[in-house]
PDB file of C-alpha atoms in Angstrom:
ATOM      1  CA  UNK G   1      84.403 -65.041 124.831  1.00 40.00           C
ATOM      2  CA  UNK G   2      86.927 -65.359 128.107  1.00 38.00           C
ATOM      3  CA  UNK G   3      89.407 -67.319 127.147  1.00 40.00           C
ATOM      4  CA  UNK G   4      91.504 -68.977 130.315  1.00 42.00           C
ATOM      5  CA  UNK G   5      95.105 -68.186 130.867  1.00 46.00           C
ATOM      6  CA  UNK G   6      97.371 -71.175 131.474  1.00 49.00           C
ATOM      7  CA  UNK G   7     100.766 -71.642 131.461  1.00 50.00           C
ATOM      8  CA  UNK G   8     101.601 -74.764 129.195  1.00 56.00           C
ATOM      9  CA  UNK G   9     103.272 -77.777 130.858  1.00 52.00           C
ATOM     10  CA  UNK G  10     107.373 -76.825 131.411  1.00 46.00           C
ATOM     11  CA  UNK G  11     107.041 -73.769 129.806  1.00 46.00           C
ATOM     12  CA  UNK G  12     109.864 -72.070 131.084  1.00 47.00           C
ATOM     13  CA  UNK G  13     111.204 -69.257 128.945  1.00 47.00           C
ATOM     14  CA  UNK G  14     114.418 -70.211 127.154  1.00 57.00           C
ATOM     15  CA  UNK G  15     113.941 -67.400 124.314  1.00 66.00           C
ATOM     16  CA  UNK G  16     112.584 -64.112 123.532  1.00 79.00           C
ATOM     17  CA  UNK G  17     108.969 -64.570 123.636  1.00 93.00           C
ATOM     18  CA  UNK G  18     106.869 -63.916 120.514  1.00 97.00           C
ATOM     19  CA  UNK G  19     103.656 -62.885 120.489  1.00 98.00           C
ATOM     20  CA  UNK G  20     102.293 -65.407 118.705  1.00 98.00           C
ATOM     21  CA  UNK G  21     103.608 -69.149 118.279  1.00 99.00           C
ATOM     22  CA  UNK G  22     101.911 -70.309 114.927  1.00 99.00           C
ATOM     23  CA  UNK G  23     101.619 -74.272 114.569  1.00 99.00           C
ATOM     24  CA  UNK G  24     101.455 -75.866 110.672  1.00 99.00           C
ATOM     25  CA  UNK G  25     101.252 -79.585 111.177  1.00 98.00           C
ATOM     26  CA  UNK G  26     102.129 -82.274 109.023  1.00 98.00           C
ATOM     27  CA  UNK G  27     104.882 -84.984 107.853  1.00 98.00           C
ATOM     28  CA  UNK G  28     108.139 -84.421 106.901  1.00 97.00           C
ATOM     29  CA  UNK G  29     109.519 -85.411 103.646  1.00 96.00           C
ATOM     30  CA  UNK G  30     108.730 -84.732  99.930  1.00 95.00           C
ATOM     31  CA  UNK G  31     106.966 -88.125 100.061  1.00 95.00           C
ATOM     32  CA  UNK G  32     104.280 -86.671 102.391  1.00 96.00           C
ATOM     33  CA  UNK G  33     104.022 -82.661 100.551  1.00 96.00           C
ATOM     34  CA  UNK G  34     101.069 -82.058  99.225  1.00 96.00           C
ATOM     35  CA  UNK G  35      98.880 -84.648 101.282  1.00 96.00           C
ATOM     36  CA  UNK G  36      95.891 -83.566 102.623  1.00 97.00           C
ATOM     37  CA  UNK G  37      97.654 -84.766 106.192  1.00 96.00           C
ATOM     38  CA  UNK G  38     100.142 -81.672 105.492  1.00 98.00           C
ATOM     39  CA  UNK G  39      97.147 -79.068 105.423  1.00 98.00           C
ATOM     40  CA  UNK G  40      98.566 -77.151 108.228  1.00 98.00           C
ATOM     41  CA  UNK G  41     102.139 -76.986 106.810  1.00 98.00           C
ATOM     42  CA  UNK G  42     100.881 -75.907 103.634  1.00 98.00           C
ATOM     43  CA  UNK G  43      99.110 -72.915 105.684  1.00 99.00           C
ATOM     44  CA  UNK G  44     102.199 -72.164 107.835  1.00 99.00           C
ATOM     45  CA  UNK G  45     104.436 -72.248 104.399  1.00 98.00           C
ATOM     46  CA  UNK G  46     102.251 -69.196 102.635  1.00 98.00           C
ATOM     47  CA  UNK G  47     102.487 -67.358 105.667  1.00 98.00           C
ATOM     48  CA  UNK G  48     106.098 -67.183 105.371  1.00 98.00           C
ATOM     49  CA  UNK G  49     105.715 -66.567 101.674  1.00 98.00           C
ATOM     50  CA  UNK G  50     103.712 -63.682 101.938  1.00 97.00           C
ATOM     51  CA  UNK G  51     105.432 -62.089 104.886  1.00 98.00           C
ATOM     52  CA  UNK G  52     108.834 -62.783 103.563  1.00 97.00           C
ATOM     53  CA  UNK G  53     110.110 -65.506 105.648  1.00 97.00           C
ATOM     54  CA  UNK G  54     111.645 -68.532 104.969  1.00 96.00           C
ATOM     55  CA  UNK G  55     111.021 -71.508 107.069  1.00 98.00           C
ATOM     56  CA  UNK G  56     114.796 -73.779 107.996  1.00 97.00           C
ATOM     57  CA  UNK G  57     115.668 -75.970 110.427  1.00 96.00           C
ATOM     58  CA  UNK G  58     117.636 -73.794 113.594  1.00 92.00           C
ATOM     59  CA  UNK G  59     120.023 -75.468 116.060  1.00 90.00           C
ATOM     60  CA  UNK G  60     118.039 -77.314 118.557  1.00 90.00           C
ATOM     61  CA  UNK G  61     114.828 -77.073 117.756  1.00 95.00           C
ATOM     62  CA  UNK G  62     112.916 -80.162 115.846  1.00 97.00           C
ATOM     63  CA  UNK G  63     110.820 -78.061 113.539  1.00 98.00           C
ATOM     64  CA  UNK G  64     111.639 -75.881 110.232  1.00 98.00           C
ATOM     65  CA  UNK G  65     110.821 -72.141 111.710  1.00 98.00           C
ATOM     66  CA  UNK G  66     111.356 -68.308 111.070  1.00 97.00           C
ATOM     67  CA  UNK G  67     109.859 -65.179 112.551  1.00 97.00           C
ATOM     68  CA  UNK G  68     108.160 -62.614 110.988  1.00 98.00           C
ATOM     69  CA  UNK G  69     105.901 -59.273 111.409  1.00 98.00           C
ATOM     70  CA  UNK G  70     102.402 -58.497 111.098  1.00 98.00           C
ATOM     71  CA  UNK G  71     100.643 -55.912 112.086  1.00 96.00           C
ATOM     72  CA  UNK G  72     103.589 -55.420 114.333  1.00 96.00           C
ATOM     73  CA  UNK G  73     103.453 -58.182 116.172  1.00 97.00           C
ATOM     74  CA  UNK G  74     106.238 -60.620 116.580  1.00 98.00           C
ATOM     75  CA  UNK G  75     104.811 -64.011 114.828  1.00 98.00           C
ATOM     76  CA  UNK G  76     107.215 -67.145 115.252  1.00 98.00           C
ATOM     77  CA  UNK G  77     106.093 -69.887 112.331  1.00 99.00           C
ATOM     78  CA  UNK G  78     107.175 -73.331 112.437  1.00 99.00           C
ATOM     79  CA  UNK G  79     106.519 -76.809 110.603  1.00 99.00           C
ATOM     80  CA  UNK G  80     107.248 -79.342 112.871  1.00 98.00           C
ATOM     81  CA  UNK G  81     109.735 -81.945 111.761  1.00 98.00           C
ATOM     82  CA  UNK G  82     108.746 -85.185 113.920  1.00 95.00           C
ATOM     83  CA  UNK G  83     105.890 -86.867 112.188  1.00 94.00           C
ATOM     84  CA  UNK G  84     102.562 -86.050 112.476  1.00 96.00           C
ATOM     85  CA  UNK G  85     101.388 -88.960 115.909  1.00 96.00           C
ATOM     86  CA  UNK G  86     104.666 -87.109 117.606  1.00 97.00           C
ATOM     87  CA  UNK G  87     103.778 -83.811 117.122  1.00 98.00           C
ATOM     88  CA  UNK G  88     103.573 -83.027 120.972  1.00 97.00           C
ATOM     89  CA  UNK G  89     107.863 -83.442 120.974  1.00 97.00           C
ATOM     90  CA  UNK G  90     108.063 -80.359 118.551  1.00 98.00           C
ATOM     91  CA  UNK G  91     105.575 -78.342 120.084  1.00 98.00           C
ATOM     92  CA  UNK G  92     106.869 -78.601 123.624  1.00 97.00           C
ATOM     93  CA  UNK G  93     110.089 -77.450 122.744  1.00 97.00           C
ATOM     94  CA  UNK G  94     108.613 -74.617 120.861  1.00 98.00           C
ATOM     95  CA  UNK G  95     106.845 -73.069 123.382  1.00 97.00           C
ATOM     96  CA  UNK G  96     109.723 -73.005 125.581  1.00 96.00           C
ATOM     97  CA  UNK G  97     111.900 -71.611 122.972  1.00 96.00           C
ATOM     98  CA  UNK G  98     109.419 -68.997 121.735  1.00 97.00           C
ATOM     99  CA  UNK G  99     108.264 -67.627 125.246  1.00 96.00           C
ATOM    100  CA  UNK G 100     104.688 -68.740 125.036  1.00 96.00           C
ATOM    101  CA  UNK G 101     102.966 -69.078 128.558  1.00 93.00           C
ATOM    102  CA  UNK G 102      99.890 -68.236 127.224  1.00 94.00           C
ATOM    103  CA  UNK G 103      98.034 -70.777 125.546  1.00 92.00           C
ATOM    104  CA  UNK G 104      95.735 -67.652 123.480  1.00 92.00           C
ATOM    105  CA  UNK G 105      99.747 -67.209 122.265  1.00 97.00           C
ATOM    106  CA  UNK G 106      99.527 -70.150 120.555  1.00 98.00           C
ATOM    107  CA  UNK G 107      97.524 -71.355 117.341  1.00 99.00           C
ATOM    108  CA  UNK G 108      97.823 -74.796 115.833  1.00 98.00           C
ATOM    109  CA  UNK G 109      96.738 -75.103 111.874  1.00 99.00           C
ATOM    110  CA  UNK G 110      95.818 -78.761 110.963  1.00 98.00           C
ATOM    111  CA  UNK G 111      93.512 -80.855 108.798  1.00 96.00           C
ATOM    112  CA  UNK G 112      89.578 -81.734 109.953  1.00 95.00           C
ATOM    113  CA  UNK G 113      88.196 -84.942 108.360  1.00 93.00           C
ATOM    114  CA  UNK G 114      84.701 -83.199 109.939  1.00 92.00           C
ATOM    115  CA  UNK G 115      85.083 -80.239 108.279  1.00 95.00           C
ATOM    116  CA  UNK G 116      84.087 -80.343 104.409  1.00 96.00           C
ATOM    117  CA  UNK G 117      86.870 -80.124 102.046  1.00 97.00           C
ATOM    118  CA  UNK G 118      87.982 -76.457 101.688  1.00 97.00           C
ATOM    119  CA  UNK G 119      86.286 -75.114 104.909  1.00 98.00           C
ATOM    120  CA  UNK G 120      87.975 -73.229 107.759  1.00 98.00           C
ATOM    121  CA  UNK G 121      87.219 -73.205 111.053  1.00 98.00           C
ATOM    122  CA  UNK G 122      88.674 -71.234 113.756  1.00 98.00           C
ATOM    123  CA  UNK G 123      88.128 -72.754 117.576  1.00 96.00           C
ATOM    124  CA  UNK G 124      89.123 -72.505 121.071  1.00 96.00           C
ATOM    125  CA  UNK G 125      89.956 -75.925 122.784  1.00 90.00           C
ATOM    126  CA  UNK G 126      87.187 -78.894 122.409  1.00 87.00           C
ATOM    127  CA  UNK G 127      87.587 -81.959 121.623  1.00 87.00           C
ATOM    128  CA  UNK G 128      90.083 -83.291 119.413  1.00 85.00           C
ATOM    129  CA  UNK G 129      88.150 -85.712 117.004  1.00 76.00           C
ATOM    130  CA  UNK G 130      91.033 -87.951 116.986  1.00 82.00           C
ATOM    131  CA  UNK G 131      93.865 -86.542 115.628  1.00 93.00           C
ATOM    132  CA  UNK G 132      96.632 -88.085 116.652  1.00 93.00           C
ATOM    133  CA  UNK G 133      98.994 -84.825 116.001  1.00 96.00           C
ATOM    134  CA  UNK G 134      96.687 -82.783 118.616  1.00 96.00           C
ATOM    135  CA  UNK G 135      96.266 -85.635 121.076  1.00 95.00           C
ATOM    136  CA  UNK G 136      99.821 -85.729 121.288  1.00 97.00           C
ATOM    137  CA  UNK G 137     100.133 -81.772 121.801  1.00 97.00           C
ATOM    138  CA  UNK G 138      97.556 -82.310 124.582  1.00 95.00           C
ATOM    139  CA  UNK G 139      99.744 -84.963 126.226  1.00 96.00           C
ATOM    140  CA  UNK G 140     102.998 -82.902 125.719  1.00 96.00           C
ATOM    141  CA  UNK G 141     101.242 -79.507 127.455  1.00 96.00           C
ATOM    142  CA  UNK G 142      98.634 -81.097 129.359  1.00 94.00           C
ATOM    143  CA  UNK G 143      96.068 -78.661 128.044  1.00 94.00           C
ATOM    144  CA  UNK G 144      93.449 -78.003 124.789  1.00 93.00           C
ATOM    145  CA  UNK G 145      92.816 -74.972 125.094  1.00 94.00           C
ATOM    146  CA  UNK G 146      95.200 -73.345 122.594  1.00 97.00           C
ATOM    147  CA  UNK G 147      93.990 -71.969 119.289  1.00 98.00           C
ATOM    148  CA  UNK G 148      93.193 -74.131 117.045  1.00 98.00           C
ATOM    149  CA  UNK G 149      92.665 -72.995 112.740  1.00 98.00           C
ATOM    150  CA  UNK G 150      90.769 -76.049 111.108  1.00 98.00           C
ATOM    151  CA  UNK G 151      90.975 -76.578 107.262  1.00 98.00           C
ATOM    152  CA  UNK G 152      88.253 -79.151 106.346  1.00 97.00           C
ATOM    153  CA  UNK G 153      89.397 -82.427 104.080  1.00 96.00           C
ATOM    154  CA  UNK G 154      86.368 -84.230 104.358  1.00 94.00           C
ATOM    155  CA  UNK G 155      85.695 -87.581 104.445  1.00 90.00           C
ATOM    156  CA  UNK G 156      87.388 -90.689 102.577  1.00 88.00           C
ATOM    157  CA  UNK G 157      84.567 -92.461 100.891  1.00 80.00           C
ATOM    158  CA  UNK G 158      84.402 -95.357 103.413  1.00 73.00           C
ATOM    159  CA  UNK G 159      85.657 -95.344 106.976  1.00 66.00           C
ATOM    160  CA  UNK G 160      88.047 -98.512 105.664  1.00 53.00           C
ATOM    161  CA  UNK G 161      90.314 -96.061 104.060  1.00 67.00           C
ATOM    162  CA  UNK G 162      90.870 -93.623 106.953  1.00 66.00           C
ATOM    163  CA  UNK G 163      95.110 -93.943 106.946  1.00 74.00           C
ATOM    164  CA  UNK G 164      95.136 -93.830 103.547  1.00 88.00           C
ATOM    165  CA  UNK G 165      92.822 -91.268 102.573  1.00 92.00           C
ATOM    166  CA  UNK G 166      94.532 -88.685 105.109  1.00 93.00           C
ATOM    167  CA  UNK G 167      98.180 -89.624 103.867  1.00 94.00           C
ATOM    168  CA  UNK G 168      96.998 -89.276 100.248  1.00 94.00           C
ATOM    169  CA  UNK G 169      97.374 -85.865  97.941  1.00 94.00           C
ATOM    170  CA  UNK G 170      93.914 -84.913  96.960  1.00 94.00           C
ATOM    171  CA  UNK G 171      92.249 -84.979  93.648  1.00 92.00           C
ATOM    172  CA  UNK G 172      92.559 -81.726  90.935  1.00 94.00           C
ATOM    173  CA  UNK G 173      89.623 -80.179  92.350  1.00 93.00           C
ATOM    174  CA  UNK G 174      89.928 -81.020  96.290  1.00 96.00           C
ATOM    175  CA  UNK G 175      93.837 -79.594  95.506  1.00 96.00           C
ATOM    176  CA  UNK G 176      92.328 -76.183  94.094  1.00 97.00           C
ATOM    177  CA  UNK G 177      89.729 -75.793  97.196  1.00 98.00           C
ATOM    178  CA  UNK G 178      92.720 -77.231  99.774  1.00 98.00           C
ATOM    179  CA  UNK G 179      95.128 -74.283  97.842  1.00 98.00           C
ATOM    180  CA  UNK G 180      92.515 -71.683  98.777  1.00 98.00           C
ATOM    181  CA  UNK G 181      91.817 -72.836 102.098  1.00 98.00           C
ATOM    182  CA  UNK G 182      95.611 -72.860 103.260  1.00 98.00           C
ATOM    183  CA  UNK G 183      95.548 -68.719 101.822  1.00 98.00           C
ATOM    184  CA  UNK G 184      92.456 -68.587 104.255  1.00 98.00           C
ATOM    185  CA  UNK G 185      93.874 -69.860 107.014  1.00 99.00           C
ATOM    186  CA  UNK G 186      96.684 -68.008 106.989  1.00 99.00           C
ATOM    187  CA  UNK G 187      94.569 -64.686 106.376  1.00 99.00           C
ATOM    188  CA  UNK G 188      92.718 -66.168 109.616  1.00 99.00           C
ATOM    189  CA  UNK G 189      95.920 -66.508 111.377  1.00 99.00           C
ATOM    190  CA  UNK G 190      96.492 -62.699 110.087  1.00 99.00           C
ATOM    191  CA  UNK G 191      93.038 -61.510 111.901  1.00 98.00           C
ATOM    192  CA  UNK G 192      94.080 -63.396 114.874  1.00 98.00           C
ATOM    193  CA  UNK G 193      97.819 -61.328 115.014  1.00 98.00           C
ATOM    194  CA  UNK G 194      95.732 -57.875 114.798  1.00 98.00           C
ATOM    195  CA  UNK G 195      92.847 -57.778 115.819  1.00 98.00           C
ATOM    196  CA  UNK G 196      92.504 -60.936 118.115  1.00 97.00           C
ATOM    197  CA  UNK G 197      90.967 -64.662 118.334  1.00 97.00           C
ATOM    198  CA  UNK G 198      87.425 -63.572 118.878  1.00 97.00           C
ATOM    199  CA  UNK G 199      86.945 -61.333 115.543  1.00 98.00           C
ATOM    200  CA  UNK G 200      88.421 -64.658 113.543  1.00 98.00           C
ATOM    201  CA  UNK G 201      86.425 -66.482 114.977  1.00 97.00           C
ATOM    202  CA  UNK G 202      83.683 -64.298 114.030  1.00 97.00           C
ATOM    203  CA  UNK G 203      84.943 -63.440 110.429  1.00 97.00           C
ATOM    204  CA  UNK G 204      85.545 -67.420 109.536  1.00 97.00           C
ATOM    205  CA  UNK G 205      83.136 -69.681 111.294  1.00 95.00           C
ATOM    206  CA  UNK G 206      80.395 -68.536 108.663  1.00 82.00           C
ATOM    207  CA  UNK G 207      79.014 -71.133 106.670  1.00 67.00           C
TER     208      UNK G 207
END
């Protein structure tokens, strides 16, 4: 699979580039932790953890971020700290701080209410099912066709509780399968570092 080059919207360099820019969304707050809205965060947080970084606010930049190794390669993690519908603001400044003018340099984790609970996905661009945190990423670089790791949440049980369901924290045994999805999407975000977007895509879109 090709994937196009294109150099986000005002991505001007104003830091050392990383080689990968890697994306956990959610809400801030302990209110929010643990919600299956914060599925990406949760991903992005055992990253750090296993690579032995710690994610903190830095000067400037709306997010909680660190940088860390694998496989040699420079991997800048963040959790963005604007709320979920304003994720676009974080992101933007992001990629300029981090370098990336390369969308393939840059892979956003979040939940999938059409994925079933527990399942990850790993994509290219497509359409955004609306989610309001990637819509406003796509209005902020004017592009979809960055990386994109989906961790399934399923559906509430009636289309009524949408809001709600998302903004929730999950039930013992959706919390056990949403656990071991965020350790696969980070190992996905681990193939992706090493060995490239392709062979995850390969390795985790398996039913």
């Amino acid at each position: 699979m090709s994937l196009r080059r294109r150099r986000p919207a005002g991505a001007q360099r104003t830091g050392t580039p990383a080689d990968l820019l890697v994306v956990g969304l959610g809400n801030p707050g302990e209110r929010y932790a643990g919600t299956r809205h914060n599925a990406g965060a949760a991903a992005v947080t055992e990253l750090a953890d296993r690579h032995g970084g710690h994610l903190r606010r830095r000067r400037g930049l709306p997010a909680l971020t660190d940088e860390v190794r694998i496989g040699g390669r420079r991997v800048a993690l963040a959790f963005p700290q604007t709320y979920m519908n304003v994720s676009g603001e974080a992101v933007g400044k992001l990629v300029r701080r981090f370098g990336v003018d390369d969308l393939q340099r840059l892979v956003v984790i979040h939940d999938e209410l059409d994925l079933p609970t527990g399942r990850v996905q790993v994509r290219v661009g497509g359409g955004l099912a609306g989610h309001k945190g990637l819509r406003s990423i796509r209005d902020h670089l004017r592009a979809t066709s960055f990386v994109r790791i989906r961790i399934g949440i399923g559906r509430p049980p009636s289309a009524a509780a949408g809001a709600g369901y998302v903004l929730s924290r999950p039930t013992s045994t959706d919390r056990d399968d949403l656990a071991a999805a965020a350790r696969r999407a980070a190992d996905a975000v681990e193939v992706i570092a090493i060995d490239g977007v392709e062979r995850a895509m390969s390795t985790f879109n398996v039913r």
